[in-house]
Tab-separated table of C-alpha atoms in Angstrom:
chain	number	residue	atom	x	y	z
A	1	UNK	CA	104.502	30.806	85.475
A	2	UNK	CA	107.168	30.715	82.763
A	3	UNK	CA	109.634	27.943	82.091
A	4	UNK	CA	112.485	30.217	83.187
A	5	UNK	CA	111.204	30.217	86.765
A	6	UNK	CA	113.835	29.303	89.349
A	7	UNK	CA	113.198	26.248	91.470
A	8	UNK	CA	113.364	28.241	94.718
A	9	UNK	CA	110.582	30.491	93.445
A	10	UNK	CA	108.562	27.396	92.555
A	11	UNK	CA	109.186	25.976	96.042
A	12	UNK	CA	107.794	29.198	97.511
A	13	UNK	CA	104.691	28.975	95.293
A	14	UNK	CA	104.059	25.322	96.198
A	15	UNK	CA	104.587	26.100	99.897
A	16	UNK	CA	101.982	28.848	99.622
A	17	UNK	CA	99.527	26.381	98.090
A	18	UNK	CA	100.172	24.002	101.009
A	19	UNK	CA	99.570	26.811	103.533
A	20	UNK	CA	96.361	27.710	101.703
A	21	UNK	CA	95.085	24.157	102.210
A	22	UNK	CA	95.135	23.075	98.570
A	23	UNK	CA	96.622	19.682	99.516
A	24	UNK	CA	94.308	19.093	102.457
A	25	UNK	CA	92.060	16.515	100.766
A	26	UNK	CA	94.805	14.166	99.583
A	27	UNK	CA	97.478	15.070	102.121
A	28	UNK	CA	100.086	14.910	99.367
A	29	UNK	CA	101.579	16.914	96.516
A	30	UNK	CA	100.464	16.406	92.917
A	31	UNK	CA	102.702	14.128	90.856
A	32	UNK	CA	105.786	15.482	89.100
A	33	UNK	CA	103.962	15.404	85.762
A	34	UNK	CA	101.002	17.300	87.182
A	35	UNK	CA	103.242	19.910	88.792
A	36	UNK	CA	105.055	20.366	85.469
A	37	UNK	CA	101.760	20.957	83.682
A	38	UNK	CA	100.305	23.113	86.450
A	39	UNK	CA	103.243	25.525	86.619
A	40	UNK	CA	104.672	25.146	83.107
A	41	UNK	CA	108.151	24.177	84.304
A	42	UNK	CA	110.700	21.456	83.651
A	43	UNK	CA	111.057	18.210	85.578
A	44	UNK	CA	114.438	19.470	86.825
A	45	UNK	CA	112.742	22.566	88.285
A	46	UNK	CA	110.014	20.494	89.960
A	47	UNK	CA	112.459	18.016	91.490
A	48	UNK	CA	114.683	20.742	92.900
A	49	UNK	CA	111.716	22.680	94.272
A	50	UNK	CA	110.375	19.567	95.996
A	51	UNK	CA	113.863	18.883	97.387
A	52	UNK	CA	113.820	22.361	98.955
A	53	UNK	CA	110.439	21.636	100.554
A	54	UNK	CA	111.663	18.267	101.797
A	55	UNK	CA	114.768	19.820	103.318
A	56	UNK	CA	112.677	22.451	105.111
A	57	UNK	CA	110.365	19.778	106.521
A	58	UNK	CA	107.242	20.753	104.591
A	59	UNK	CA	106.931	17.415	102.754
A	60	UNK	CA	108.277	13.866	103.069
A	61	UNK	CA	108.486	10.949	100.606
A	62	UNK	CA	106.672	7.624	100.945
A	63	UNK	CA	108.148	5.033	98.617
A	64	UNK	CA	105.722	4.127	95.859
A	65	UNK	CA	103.076	6.595	97.079
A	66	UNK	CA	104.465	10.057	96.392
A	67	UNK	CA	105.367	13.152	98.385
A	68	UNK	CA	103.187	13.808	101.426
A	69	UNK	CA	102.591	17.068	103.276
A	70	UNK	CA	104.099	16.989	106.726
A	71	UNK	CA	101.720	17.787	109.584
A	72	UNK	CA	102.688	21.143	111.052
A	73	UNK	CA	103.921	20.636	114.603
A	74	UNK	CA	106.218	23.674	114.588
A	75	UNK	CA	103.856	26.628	114.579
A	76	UNK	CA	105.599	29.635	116.067
A	77	UNK	CA	109.022	28.031	115.726
A	78	UNK	CA	112.044	29.307	113.846
A	79	UNK	CA	113.737	26.832	111.542
A	80	UNK	CA	117.394	26.060	112.222
A	81	UNK	CA	117.584	24.097	108.979
A	82	UNK	CA	117.405	27.076	106.653
A	83	UNK	CA	117.643	30.834	106.402
A	84	UNK	CA	114.753	32.381	104.515
A	85	UNK	CA	113.894	35.500	106.478
A	86	UNK	CA	111.724	36.109	109.504
A	87	UNK	CA	108.649	37.075	107.454
A	88	UNK	CA	108.576	33.622	105.851
A	89	UNK	CA	108.807	31.940	109.265
A	90	UNK	CA	105.636	33.575	110.584
A	91	UNK	CA	102.971	33.512	107.857
A	92	UNK	CA	99.767	35.147	109.001
A	93	UNK	CA	101.516	37.268	111.623
A	94	UNK	CA	102.648	40.879	111.427
A	95	UNK	CA	106.433	41.016	111.182
A	96	UNK	CA	107.985	44.472	111.561
A	97	UNK	CA	111.527	45.808	111.603
A	98	UNK	CA	112.742	48.891	113.424
A	99	UNK	CA	116.057	50.028	111.965
A	100	UNK	CA	118.330	51.121	114.806
A	101	UNK	CA	121.369	51.877	112.641
A	102	UNK	CA	122.587	51.480	109.063
A	103	UNK	CA	126.198	52.215	108.144
A	104	UNK	CA	128.354	51.795	105.050
A	105	UNK	CA	131.928	51.377	106.254
A	106	UNK	CA	135.060	49.196	105.914
A	107	UNK	CA	134.659	45.697	107.332
A	108	UNK	CA	137.618	46.108	109.682
A	109	UNK	CA	140.068	43.613	111.081
A	110	UNK	CA	137.708	41.992	113.582
A	111	UNK	CA	135.203	40.814	110.954
A	112	UNK	CA	137.440	40.406	107.898
A	113	UNK	CA	138.555	36.872	108.727
A	114	UNK	CA	134.971	35.747	109.322
A	115	UNK	CA	133.733	37.273	106.058
A	116	UNK	CA	136.823	35.991	104.209
A	117	UNK	CA	137.574	39.435	102.798
A	118	UNK	CA	139.958	42.355	103.209
A	119	UNK	CA	139.580	44.671	106.179
A	120	UNK	CA	139.270	47.569	103.730
A	121	UNK	CA	136.337	46.023	101.834
A	122	UNK	CA	133.160	48.073	102.167
A	123	UNK	CA	130.042	46.607	103.768
A	124	UNK	CA	126.615	47.633	104.958
A	125	UNK	CA	126.067	46.938	108.639
A	126	UNK	CA	122.459	47.129	109.756
A	127	UNK	CA	121.065	46.675	113.236
A	128	UNK	CA	117.334	45.991	113.499
A	129	UNK	CA	114.815	45.170	116.188
A	130	UNK	CA	112.477	42.476	114.851
A	131	UNK	CA	108.921	42.415	116.159
A	132	UNK	CA	106.166	39.819	115.677
A	133	UNK	CA	102.629	41.069	116.295
A	134	UNK	CA	104.111	44.122	118.009
A	135	UNK	CA	106.281	42.196	120.482
A	136	UNK	CA	110.114	42.283	120.342
A	137	UNK	CA	111.479	38.906	119.276
A	138	UNK	CA	115.055	39.520	118.224
A	139	UNK	CA	117.845	42.070	117.958
A	140	UNK	CA	119.724	41.512	114.725
A	141	UNK	CA	123.074	42.847	113.520
A	142	UNK	CA	124.047	41.867	109.962
A	143	UNK	CA	126.978	42.858	107.778
A	144	UNK	CA	126.586	42.571	103.977
A	145	UNK	CA	129.558	42.922	101.631
A	146	UNK	CA	128.953	45.793	99.219
A	147	UNK	CA	130.384	43.964	96.227
A	148	UNK	CA	127.388	41.614	96.436
A	149	UNK	CA	124.801	44.055	97.812
A	150	UNK	CA	125.583	47.343	96.038
A	151	UNK	CA	122.786	49.287	97.722
A	152	UNK	CA	120.888	49.031	100.971
A	153	UNK	CA	118.670	51.753	102.435
A	154	UNK	CA	116.728	52.206	105.655
A	155	UNK	CA	113.500	51.849	103.681
A	156	UNK	CA	114.591	48.452	102.358
A	157	UNK	CA	115.816	47.372	105.800
A	158	UNK	CA	112.421	48.162	107.326
A	159	UNK	CA	110.970	45.391	105.162
A	160	UNK	CA	112.353	41.976	104.300
A	161	UNK	CA	116.036	42.230	103.377
A	162	UNK	CA	115.917	38.548	102.402
A	163	UNK	CA	113.218	39.155	99.798
A	164	UNK	CA	115.146	42.168	98.504
A	165	UNK	CA	118.306	40.102	98.047
A	166	UNK	CA	116.496	37.254	96.302
A	167	UNK	CA	113.803	39.044	94.301
A	168	UNK	CA	115.227	42.484	93.537
A	169	UNK	CA	118.958	41.790	93.373
A	170	UNK	CA	118.496	38.261	92.037
A	171	UNK	CA	121.142	36.752	94.317
A	172	UNK	CA	121.402	32.981	94.043
A	173	UNK	CA	121.721	32.163	97.728
A	174	UNK	CA	123.205	28.823	98.677
A	175	UNK	CA	123.596	27.858	102.329
A	176	UNK	CA	124.341	29.148	105.818
A	177	UNK	CA	126.560	27.931	108.618
A	178	UNK	CA	124.779	28.451	111.939
A	179	UNK	CA	126.029	28.520	115.515
A	180	UNK	CA	123.476	28.552	118.357
A	181	UNK	CA	124.459	29.315	121.941
A	182	UNK	CA	123.187	30.784	125.204
A	183	UNK	CA	124.432	34.110	126.551
A	184	UNK	CA	123.380	36.958	128.821
A	185	UNK	CA	121.988	40.274	127.661
A	186	UNK	CA	123.999	43.461	127.730
A	187	UNK	CA	122.281	46.623	128.947
A	188	UNK	CA	121.636	47.846	125.386
A	189	UNK	CA	120.297	44.465	124.238
A	190	UNK	CA	118.043	44.197	127.280
A	191	UNK	CA	116.603	47.670	126.736
A	192	UNK	CA	115.794	46.895	123.088
A	193	UNK	CA	114.102	43.567	123.919
A	194	UNK	CA	112.251	44.807	127.003
A	195	UNK	CA	114.194	42.578	129.390
A	196	UNK	CA	116.748	43.094	132.150
A	197	UNK	CA	120.496	43.291	131.755
A	198	UNK	CA	121.993	39.909	132.582
A	199	UNK	CA	118.867	38.001	131.591
A	200	UNK	CA	119.531	34.873	129.497
A	201	UNK	CA	119.226	35.005	125.729
A	202	UNK	CA	119.552	32.729	122.726
A	203	UNK	CA	122.087	33.793	120.106
A	204	UNK	CA	122.311	32.570	116.514
A	205	UNK	CA	125.305	33.493	114.376
A	206	UNK	CA	124.861	33.014	110.625
A	207	UNK	CA	127.570	32.901	107.964
A	208	UNK	CA	125.555	33.108	104.744
A	209	UNK	CA	126.897	32.036	101.330
A	210	UNK	CA	125.893	32.343	97.706
A	211	UNK	CA	125.367	29.205	95.651
A	212	UNK	CA	128.904	29.614	94.255
A	213	UNK	CA	130.389	29.341	97.761
A	214	UNK	CA	131.183	33.029	98.298
A	215	UNK	CA	130.219	34.416	101.689
A	216	UNK	CA	128.290	37.686	101.589
A	217	UNK	CA	126.659	38.091	105.021
A	218	UNK	CA	127.701	37.644	108.639
A	219	UNK	CA	125.061	38.148	111.288
A	220	UNK	CA	124.442	37.858	115.017
A	221	UNK	CA	120.849	37.616	116.204
A	222	UNK	CA	119.937	37.850	119.895
A	223	UNK	CA	116.532	36.301	120.666
A	224	UNK	CA	114.078	37.023	123.465
A	225	UNK	CA	114.354	33.920	125.645
A	226	UNK	CA	110.628	33.838	126.496
A	227	UNK	CA	109.388	34.133	122.893
A	228	UNK	CA	111.852	32.286	120.666
A	229	UNK	CA	111.477	28.587	119.902
A	230	UNK	CA	113.525	26.701	117.329
A	231	UNK	CA	112.819	23.729	115.115
A	232	UNK	CA	115.056	21.377	113.164
A	233	UNK	CA	114.690	18.041	111.415
A	234	UNK	CA	116.299	14.801	112.490
A	235	UNK	CA	117.066	12.134	109.893
A	236	UNK	CA	116.622	8.738	111.567
A	237	UNK	CA	117.658	6.632	108.591
């Protein structure tokens, strides 16, 4: 790994090592100095990567003892604390996407105020059915501003759009504002998820921003009420 590696990439690599059981014996991460030597990165990169892992609940600090790996009590849960793509939430499972529609069109008046753009601005709107191990989990509708995502195809949308944005386009993603609420399924939503119209559902709306504070994505995800569980961290300090 080169010294130009971004800290989010390093966080992903360290998380993979945790999932692979490399910290099982000690129950903690290597020291900052050891991580610097192991991955050939700066102290700044290590500290920011560890901060990402701490925020996502993968590790926690013990004063004077180091950074410990948090016992996983959230298997099968979706994190409300971050937005990193469905594939990353279910390691070891088969995550598939069925693209139901993909359009390049003006944002329009209804969504312009939410995306903080002009109604005439062009955006890709993609609707996908997300499946985990062959079972429908969520119906997702996302709108990406074209000035940030210049190209999006059905082939890309069938995979991980999140990985495409981060790895291929090199977008420096920052944060997301999330709203979670209960609703009832429309006929079309119910048909896609294999449920009945009027059944309850969990809805998450994401407003996703770049690190510079510019919003580039607005999404609405409708979750299967029998299969979706959510996880978040509580700071008791």
